Amino acid sequence: MAPVVADFWAKLPLELIERVLDLLVEEYSQDPAYQWTTLRHIARRQMRRIERHFWHQWVPKLTITLYSGPRCQIDYKLSNRVGDDGLETSRAQFQTLGTSLSNSLNKGDIRTLWDQYSFENRVAHLRLGEGLLNHGMTGGYIVNDTDIVDLKVEDDGLCILFNWRRTFDALLREEIMMRKLQTEMASDRKMQLAAERRWPPFPRIQRLALVKHFVLDIQMAKRVAVQQHRLKRHDPSGQAKLGSLTHESQHLHKQPLLPLLPESEPRRACCVICSRHTGPSIFEVVSCEESVVLSLDDWQQLSKDELLDLYAEAYGWNCYRCLGQEENVEWQRTSKSDWLTVCSSSTEKLHTVRRWNPWFQG
C-alpha cells in the first residue's frame, strides 16, 4: 500500500474503517474475482476479512467436476464435516456423495481418473457460483480448468483435499486476465469495423454485432491467450503441452495440432460421441455453459425482451460454429428462431444452469 494511502487509513477511526471495508465487500458481492484480486490487498485487516468471507461464502459455492469420458460428470463440494480449520490451514476437504456416479464406475475407476490429473490432462474443472453469480443469469458463473493446488486424493477418490487459497488465486487471477483481454479484443474489433465503415450506428444493433464476434472469436481467443500464459509460467522451456487444446475442440480454439495417432480400437459405427473416451476440454464446456451476453457493458440495464434476443443470437452463432455450418448464415437464423420459440418460459431461459452435454452443444 502506498505510504500516503496508509497514512490516510491510519488517521481514520477504527469503526469507520471497519464499516468502509464492509461496504466494499457488499458493493462487489457479485464479483468474487474483484474481491479476491483487488479488495483483498487494500489493507492487512482487509485481507483477513476477505479470506474469512471467502471461506464462508465462496468456498461452499465452488464445485469441482471430475469427468469420466464424455457423459459422466462427478461433482465434489465442500464437506459438511469441515469446520473453520480450513480458514487457518488453507486446506479444504471436498467430497462427492456418489449420487452422480455412473453404474459402470466404482471407487477404483474414480481413483484412476484422479491419478491421471495433471497439467497436461485436466480431467477436472472448477465452477464457481453456479446459479448465483450475475444474479443467477444463465451462463453467468465462472468456469475454468485452473490448477487444483496441492491436490491429495483420499477414500479411493470419493474425497479430495487441496489448498483452497492458492486454488482460488489461480482461478480468479485468470478470470481477471480474461476480462482485460476481452475488453482489449472487443475494442480492437470495434475500431476495425468502424475503420471499414461496418460498425452499426444504433446501440441495439451494435450489441448484436458484438455478440457475434464474442462467440466466433473473442470468447475462445482470450482463453487461448490465458492458457498460453499459463503454459509459459509452468514450463518456460516449452516442453509441456496444453492438454485443453484437443482435436475435439479444435473448431473452437483454432490452434494447429499434430495429427492424431492411429486408434488402437476401432470406432463404433453409430457416432463419434459413442466412440469417444475423453471428457470435454474447457473450450467445449465454455461453448455450452458460458454466456457471452453477460460480457456486454451494462447488460443489467437491458430489457428482458432484448436479453432474450441477445441470448438467442448467441445460441444461433454457437450452432453455426459448432455444427460445421461455417458458411451457412441461414443456419444461424434458423437456430436463433428455434431457441426463441422453444417451449421454456422466458424466466427459465434466462435463469437456468446448463451443463455441458455432448449431444447438445449448440
PDB file of N, CA, C and O in Angstrom, residues 1 10 38 60 62 72 101 107 127 131 147 155 164 184 211 218 245-246 250 254 265 270 277 299 309-310 321 362:
ATOM      1  N   MET A   1       0.832  -1.180   0.000  1.00  0.00           N
ATOM      2  CA  MET A   1       0.000   0.000   0.000  1.00  0.00           C
ATOM      3  C   MET A   1       0.876   1.243   0.000  1.00  0.00           C
ATOM      4  O   MET A   1       1.866   1.322   0.710  1.00  0.00           O
ATOM      5  N   ALA A  10      -4.655   5.301   8.564  1.00  0.00           N
ATOM      6  CA  ALA A  10      -4.238   5.307   9.972  1.00  0.00           C
ATOM      7  C   ALA A  10      -4.912   6.413  10.773  1.00  0.00           C
ATOM      8  O   ALA A  10      -5.054   6.311  11.994  1.00  0.00           O
ATOM      9  N   THR A  38      -8.365  -7.651  -5.827  1.00  0.00           N
ATOM     10  CA  THR A  38      -8.189  -6.217  -5.573  1.00  0.00           C
ATOM     11  C   THR A  38      -8.520  -5.834  -4.137  1.00  0.00           C
ATOM     12  O   THR A  38      -7.669  -5.324  -3.404  1.00  0.00           O
ATOM     13  N   PRO A  60     -17.937 -22.730  -0.210  1.00  0.00           N
ATOM     14  CA  PRO A  60     -19.096 -23.627  -0.363  1.00  0.00           C
ATOM     15  C   PRO A  60     -19.784 -23.522  -1.723  1.00  0.00           C
ATOM     16  O   PRO A  60     -20.548 -24.414  -2.096  1.00  0.00           O
ATOM     17  N   LEU A  62     -18.111 -23.371  -4.544  1.00  0.00           N
ATOM     18  CA  LEU A  62     -17.214 -23.941  -5.541  1.00  0.00           C
ATOM     19  C   LEU A  62     -17.580 -25.401  -5.792  1.00  0.00           C
ATOM     20  O   LEU A  62     -17.816 -26.163  -4.851  1.00  0.00           O
ATOM     21  N   CYS A  72     -20.122 -38.823 -18.219  1.00  0.00           N
ATOM     22  CA  CYS A  72     -20.231 -38.897 -16.757  1.00  0.00           C
ATOM     23  C   CYS A  72     -19.504 -37.732 -16.101  1.00  0.00           C
ATOM     24  O   CYS A  72     -18.317 -37.492 -16.358  1.00  0.00           O
ATOM     25  N   LEU A 101     -22.654 -40.712  -9.742  1.00  0.00           N
ATOM     26  CA  LEU A 101     -21.807 -41.751 -10.301  1.00  0.00           C
ATOM     27  C   LEU A 101     -22.585 -42.640 -11.255  1.00  0.00           C
ATOM     28  O   LEU A 101     -23.736 -42.996 -11.015  1.00  0.00           O
ATOM     29  N   LYS A 107     -15.079 -47.227  -7.108  1.00  0.00           N
ATOM     30  CA  LYS A 107     -14.059 -46.391  -6.475  1.00  0.00           C
ATOM     31  C   LYS A 107     -12.717 -46.492  -7.192  1.00  0.00           C
ATOM     32  O   LYS A 107     -12.005 -45.493  -7.333  1.00  0.00           O
ATOM     33  N   ARG A 127     -16.049 -24.828 -11.109  1.00  0.00           N
ATOM     34  CA  ARG A 127     -17.166 -23.915 -11.361  1.00  0.00           C
ATOM     35  C   ARG A 127     -17.459 -23.160 -10.067  1.00  0.00           C
ATOM     36  O   ARG A 127     -17.619 -23.773  -9.011  1.00  0.00           O
ATOM     37  N   GLY A 131     -25.626 -20.655 -10.748  1.00  0.00           N
ATOM     38  CA  GLY A 131     -26.962 -20.212 -10.367  1.00  0.00           C
ATOM     39  C   GLY A 131     -26.971 -19.036  -9.414  1.00  0.00           C
ATOM     40  O   GLY A 131     -28.033 -18.664  -8.908  1.00  0.00           O
ATOM     41  N   ASP A 147      -5.504 -24.888 -11.983  1.00  0.00           N
ATOM     42  CA  ASP A 147      -4.922 -25.940 -11.157  1.00  0.00           C
ATOM     43  C   ASP A 147      -5.647 -26.087  -9.821  1.00  0.00           C
ATOM     44  O   ASP A 147      -5.996 -25.097  -9.172  1.00  0.00           O
ATOM     45  N   ASP A 155      -9.849 -41.768   0.258  1.00  0.00           N
ATOM     46  CA  ASP A 155     -11.046 -42.618   0.212  1.00  0.00           C
ATOM     47  C   ASP A 155     -11.318 -43.097  -1.212  1.00  0.00           C
ATOM     48  O   ASP A 155     -12.446 -43.044  -1.694  1.00  0.00           O
ATOM     49  N   TRP A 164      -7.110 -24.308  -0.760  1.00  0.00           N
ATOM     50  CA  TRP A 164      -8.173 -23.509  -1.359  1.00  0.00           C
ATOM     51  C   TRP A 164      -7.728 -22.078  -1.651  1.00  0.00           C
ATOM     52  O   TRP A 164      -8.202 -21.466  -2.634  1.00  0.00           O
ATOM     53  N   GLU A 184      -9.853  -5.512 -24.390  1.00  0.00           N
ATOM     54  CA  GLU A 184      -8.933  -5.073 -25.438  1.00  0.00           C
ATOM     55  C   GLU A 184      -9.342  -5.625 -26.803  1.00  0.00           C
ATOM     56  O   GLU A 184      -9.342  -4.898 -27.807  1.00  0.00           O
ATOM     57  N   VAL A 211     -22.078  -9.574 -29.891  1.00  0.00           N
ATOM     58  CA  VAL A 211     -22.370 -10.963 -29.510  1.00  0.00           C
ATOM     59  C   VAL A 211     -21.821 -11.919 -30.569  1.00  0.00           C
ATOM     60  O   VAL A 211     -21.222 -12.951 -30.241  1.00  0.00           O
ATOM     61  N   ILE A 218     -13.742 -13.841 -29.892  1.00  0.00           N
ATOM     62  CA  ILE A 218     -13.155 -13.328 -28.656  1.00  0.00           C
ATOM     63  C   ILE A 218     -13.277 -14.313 -27.499  1.00  0.00           C
ATOM     64  O   ILE A 218     -12.343 -14.479 -26.708  1.00  0.00           O
ATOM     65  N   LEU A 245      -6.025 -28.152 -25.516  1.00  0.00           N
ATOM     66  CA  LEU A 245      -6.077 -27.957 -26.967  1.00  0.00           C
ATOM     67  C   LEU A 245      -6.239 -29.314 -27.643  1.00  0.00           C
ATOM     68  O   LEU A 245      -5.294 -29.893 -28.179  1.00  0.00           O
ATOM     69  N   THR A 246      -7.460 -29.811 -27.617  1.00  0.00           N
ATOM     70  CA  THR A 246      -7.751 -31.139 -28.147  1.00  0.00           C
ATOM     71  C   THR A 246      -8.256 -31.067 -29.576  1.00  0.00           C
ATOM     72  O   THR A 246      -8.691 -30.016 -30.054  1.00  0.00           O
ATOM     73  N   GLN A 250     -10.918 -28.355 -31.589  1.00  0.00           N
ATOM     74  CA  GLN A 250     -10.091 -27.526 -32.472  1.00  0.00           C
ATOM     75  C   GLN A 250     -10.925 -26.491 -33.225  1.00  0.00           C
ATOM     76  O   GLN A 250     -10.427 -25.405 -33.542  1.00  0.00           O
ATOM     77  N   LYS A 254      -8.984 -23.228 -32.461  1.00  0.00           N
ATOM     78  CA  LYS A 254      -8.396 -22.891 -33.760  1.00  0.00           C
ATOM     79  C   LYS A 254      -6.866 -22.906 -33.755  1.00  0.00           C
ATOM     80  O   LYS A 254      -6.229 -22.181 -34.522  1.00  0.00           O
ATOM     81  N   GLU A 265      -8.309 -49.001 -30.910  1.00  0.00           N
ATOM     82  CA  GLU A 265      -9.589 -49.687 -31.015  1.00  0.00           C
ATOM     83  C   GLU A 265     -10.419 -49.027 -32.102  1.00  0.00           C
ATOM     84  O   GLU A 265     -10.418 -47.800 -32.227  1.00  0.00           O
ATOM     85  N   CYS A 270     -21.934 -45.991 -34.838  1.00  0.00           N
ATOM     86  CA  CYS A 270     -23.111 -45.118 -34.706  1.00  0.00           C
ATOM     87  C   CYS A 270     -22.756 -43.630 -34.744  1.00  0.00           C
ATOM     88  O   CYS A 270     -23.325 -42.868 -35.522  1.00  0.00           O
ATOM     89  N   HIS A 277     -13.623 -41.500 -25.712  1.00  0.00           N
ATOM     90  CA  HIS A 277     -13.267 -41.955 -24.373  1.00  0.00           C
ATOM     91  C   HIS A 277     -12.879 -40.800 -23.453  1.00  0.00           C
ATOM     92  O   HIS A 277     -12.761 -41.004 -22.242  1.00  0.00           O
ATOM     93  N   TRP A 299     -25.192  -4.753 -19.309  1.00  0.00           N
ATOM     94  CA  TRP A 299     -26.271  -5.657 -19.719  1.00  0.00           C
ATOM     95  C   TRP A 299     -27.421  -5.647 -18.713  1.00  0.00           C
ATOM     96  O   TRP A 299     -28.580  -5.928 -19.072  1.00  0.00           O
ATOM     97  N   ASP A 309     -33.434 -11.789 -26.892  1.00  0.00           N
ATOM     98  CA  ASP A 309     -32.981 -11.711 -28.281  1.00  0.00           C
ATOM     99  C   ASP A 309     -31.474 -11.910 -28.377  1.00  0.00           C
ATOM    100  O   ASP A 309     -30.982 -12.592 -29.280  1.00  0.00           O
ATOM    101  N   LEU A 310     -30.724 -11.356 -27.423  1.00  0.00           N
ATOM    102  CA  LEU A 310     -29.273 -11.494 -27.431  1.00  0.00           C
ATOM    103  C   LEU A 310     -28.843 -12.932 -27.106  1.00  0.00           C
ATOM    104  O   LEU A 310     -27.907 -13.466 -27.713  1.00  0.00           O
ATOM    105  N   ARG A 321     -21.193 -22.240 -35.392  1.00  0.00           N
ATOM    106  CA  ARG A 321     -19.794 -22.572 -35.188  1.00  0.00           C
ATOM    107  C   ARG A 321     -19.584 -24.058 -34.904  1.00  0.00           C
ATOM    108  O   ARG A 321     -18.665 -24.683 -35.435  1.00  0.00           O
ATOM    109  N   GLY A 362     -24.999 -26.818 -29.011  1.00  0.00           N
ATOM    110  CA  GLY A 362     -25.307 -25.522 -29.603  1.00  0.00           C
ATOM    111  C   GLY A 362     -25.588 -24.480 -28.548  1.00  0.00           C
ATOM    112  O   GLY A 362     -25.691 -24.747 -27.380  1.00  0.00           O
TER     113      GLY A 362
END
